[in-house]
XYZ file of C-alpha atoms in Angstrom:
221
model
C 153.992 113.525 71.707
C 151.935 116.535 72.612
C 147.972 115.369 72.482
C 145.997 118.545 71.014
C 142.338 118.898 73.210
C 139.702 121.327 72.131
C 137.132 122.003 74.822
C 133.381 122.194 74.392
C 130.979 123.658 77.015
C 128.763 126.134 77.363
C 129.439 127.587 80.986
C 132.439 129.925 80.693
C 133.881 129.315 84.088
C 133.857 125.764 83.761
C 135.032 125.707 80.343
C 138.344 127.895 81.729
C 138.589 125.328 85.168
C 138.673 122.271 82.491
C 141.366 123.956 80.587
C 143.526 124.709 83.385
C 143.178 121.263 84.554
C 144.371 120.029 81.106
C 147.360 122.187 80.782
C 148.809 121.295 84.084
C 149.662 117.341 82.316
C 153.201 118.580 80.464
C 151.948 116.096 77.653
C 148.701 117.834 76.644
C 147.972 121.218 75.103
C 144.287 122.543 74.759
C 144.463 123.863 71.046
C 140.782 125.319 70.848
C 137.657 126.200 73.178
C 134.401 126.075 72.163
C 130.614 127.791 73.576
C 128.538 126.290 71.122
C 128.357 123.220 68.789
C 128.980 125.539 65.916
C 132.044 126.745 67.451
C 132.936 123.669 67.938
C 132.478 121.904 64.941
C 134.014 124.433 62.914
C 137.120 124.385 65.485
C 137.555 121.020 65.120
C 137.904 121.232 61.454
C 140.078 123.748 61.560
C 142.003 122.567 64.550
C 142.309 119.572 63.960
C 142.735 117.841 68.082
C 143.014 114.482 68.819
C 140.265 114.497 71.281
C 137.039 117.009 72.383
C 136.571 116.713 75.699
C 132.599 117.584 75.626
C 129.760 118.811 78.325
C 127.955 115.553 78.386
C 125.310 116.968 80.152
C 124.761 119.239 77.479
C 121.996 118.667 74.787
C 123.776 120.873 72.231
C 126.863 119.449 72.311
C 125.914 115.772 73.226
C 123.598 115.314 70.272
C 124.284 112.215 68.173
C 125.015 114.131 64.929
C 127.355 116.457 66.325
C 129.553 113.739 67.925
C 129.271 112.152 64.184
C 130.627 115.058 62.936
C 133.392 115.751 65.393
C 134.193 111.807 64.780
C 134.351 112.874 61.496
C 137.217 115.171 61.073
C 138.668 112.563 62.531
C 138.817 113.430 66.248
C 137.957 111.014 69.461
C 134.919 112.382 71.949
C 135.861 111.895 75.717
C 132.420 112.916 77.508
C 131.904 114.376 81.120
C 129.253 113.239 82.599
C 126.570 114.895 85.038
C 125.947 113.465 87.996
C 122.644 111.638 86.684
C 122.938 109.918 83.716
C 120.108 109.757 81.245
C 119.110 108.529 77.597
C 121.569 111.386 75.860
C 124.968 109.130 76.942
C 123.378 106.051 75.608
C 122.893 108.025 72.174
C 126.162 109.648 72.492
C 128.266 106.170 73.068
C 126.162 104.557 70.137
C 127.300 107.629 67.775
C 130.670 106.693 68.242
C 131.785 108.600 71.556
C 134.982 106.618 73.302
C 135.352 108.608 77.026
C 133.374 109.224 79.921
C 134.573 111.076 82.880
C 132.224 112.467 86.036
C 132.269 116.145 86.022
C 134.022 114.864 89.724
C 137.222 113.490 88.273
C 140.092 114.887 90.178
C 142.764 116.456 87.827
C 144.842 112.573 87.625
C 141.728 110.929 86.374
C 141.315 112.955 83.727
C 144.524 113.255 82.308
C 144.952 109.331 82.922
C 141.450 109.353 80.334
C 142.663 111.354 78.109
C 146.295 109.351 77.568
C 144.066 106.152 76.869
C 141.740 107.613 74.750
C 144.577 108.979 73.115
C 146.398 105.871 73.290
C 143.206 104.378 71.003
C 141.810 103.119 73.866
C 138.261 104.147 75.120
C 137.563 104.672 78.978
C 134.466 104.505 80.844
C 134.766 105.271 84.534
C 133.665 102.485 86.374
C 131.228 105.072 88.879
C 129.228 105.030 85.297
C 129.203 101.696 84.230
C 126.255 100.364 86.389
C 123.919 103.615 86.143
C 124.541 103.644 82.401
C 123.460 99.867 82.064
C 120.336 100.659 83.862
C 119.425 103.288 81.271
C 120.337 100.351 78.492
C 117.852 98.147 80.520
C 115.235 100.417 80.789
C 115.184 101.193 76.977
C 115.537 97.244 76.170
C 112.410 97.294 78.009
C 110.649 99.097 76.284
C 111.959 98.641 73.185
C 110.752 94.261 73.679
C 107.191 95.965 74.402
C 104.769 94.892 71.453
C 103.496 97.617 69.411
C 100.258 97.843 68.199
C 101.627 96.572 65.010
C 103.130 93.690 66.158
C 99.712 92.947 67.984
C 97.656 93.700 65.055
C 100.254 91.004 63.386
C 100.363 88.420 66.336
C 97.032 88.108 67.432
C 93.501 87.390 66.103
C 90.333 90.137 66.133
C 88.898 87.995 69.185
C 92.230 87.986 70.982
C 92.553 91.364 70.478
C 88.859 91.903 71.665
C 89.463 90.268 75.127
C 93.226 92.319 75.447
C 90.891 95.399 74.945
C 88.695 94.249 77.702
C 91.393 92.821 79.836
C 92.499 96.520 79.907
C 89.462 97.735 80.979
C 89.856 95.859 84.236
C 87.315 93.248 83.479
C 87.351 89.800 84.574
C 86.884 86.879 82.252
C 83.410 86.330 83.451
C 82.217 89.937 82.373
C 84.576 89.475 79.048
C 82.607 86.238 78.362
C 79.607 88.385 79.044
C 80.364 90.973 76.681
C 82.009 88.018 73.846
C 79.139 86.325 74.160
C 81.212 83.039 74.954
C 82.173 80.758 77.902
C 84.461 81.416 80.728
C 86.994 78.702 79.429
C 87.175 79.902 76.208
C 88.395 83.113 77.759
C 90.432 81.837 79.561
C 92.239 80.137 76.215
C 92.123 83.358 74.491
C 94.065 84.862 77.333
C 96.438 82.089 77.478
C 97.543 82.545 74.235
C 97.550 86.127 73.692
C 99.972 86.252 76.961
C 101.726 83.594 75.628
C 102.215 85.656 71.713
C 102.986 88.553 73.838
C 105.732 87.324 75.800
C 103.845 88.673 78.705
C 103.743 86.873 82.323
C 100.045 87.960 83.452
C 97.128 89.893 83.032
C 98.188 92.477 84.906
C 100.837 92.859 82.466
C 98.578 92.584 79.845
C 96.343 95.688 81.293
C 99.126 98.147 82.083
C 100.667 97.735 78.690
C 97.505 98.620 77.255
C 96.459 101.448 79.518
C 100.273 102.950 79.603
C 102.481 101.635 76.098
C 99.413 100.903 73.799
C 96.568 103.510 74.513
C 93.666 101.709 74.303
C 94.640 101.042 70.616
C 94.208 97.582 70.938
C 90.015 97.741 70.863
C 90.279 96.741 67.408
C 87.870 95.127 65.932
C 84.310 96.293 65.966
């Protein structure tokens, strides 16, 4: 069985070497080339391949709704990947892309991609496995960082006085200055607002404010 490839990048001369490389495999056949996600979303429709091999470095083609589409008509999306791997793959593998391949692959790794894929298997090559979980780790991160809804919701208008403060820089004895109250009952309000936070210190506490929540958090008056 021949497996029909449409081709989608931008650059003209690397569109042509990823061709060539695809036509040397006596199993394959490259049925359409596309410049543009309009050329090749209507090229898939009317072509009709089993996979795209995309520009995954490519913000036009690598967009989430245009990999939907291509999924669509129904065809499988085998990505190749720059050399630095960002948030776009993460988006493009959660839209339903099944392939990635370094723009590096020699000619044998490709084709061997493609036959999986093809296969209805998906491939990830393993050189993109541990930078790609680092860019899932990173967004967990900050995905588990409260927002200021979540603090409005969590903590209490003197709890959220002293996180204000905290990320100012001051110390519990000028925030008990300021509050009005003891040291130790600071030190209780910061206890628990770290603890409803699921943050580890103050220093946590002050660079989320100053960096993720803007200074929002000087609620009440």
């Amino acid at each position: 069985m021949t497996i029909k490839l449409l081709v989608a990048h931008a650059e003209g001369l690397t569109r042509t070497g990823i061709v060539q490389i695809l036509q040397t495999a006596g199993d394959m056949a490259v049925v359409a080339q596309a410049a543009t996600r309009h050329q090749m979303t209507r090229l898939t429709a009317l072509c009709r391949p089993d996979i795209v091999v995309m520009d995954g470095g490519s913000g036009e083609f690598c967009e989430p709704e245009a990999i939907r589409e291509t999924i669509g008509t129904p065809a499988d999306v085998l990505l190749l990947t720059p050399p630095r791997l960002d948030g776009r793959l993460l988006r493009a593998l959660e839209a339903g892309a099944v392939g990635f391949v370094p723009m590096d692959s020699t000619a044998r790794e490709l084709h061997n991609a493609v036959r999986l894929i093809a296969g209805g298997n998906g491939f990830m090559d393993p050189t993109i496995i541990r930078p790609l979980t680092r860019v899932i780790s990173r967004r967990t991160a900050r995905e588990a960082e409260p927002s200021d809804d979540r603090i409005s919701a969590l903590l209490t208008p003197r709890e959220r006085q002293v996180l204000a403060f905290i990320g100012q820089g001051l110390p519990n004895a000028r925030i008990a200055q300021q509050l009005m109250v003891s040291e130790n009952t600071v030190k209780t309000h910061v206890s628990r607002l770290l603890a409803k936070l699921g943050l580890h210190s103050r220093v946590e506490a002050a660079l989320a404010v100053r960096d993720g929540w803007n200074g929002r958090a000087t609620l009440p008056g």
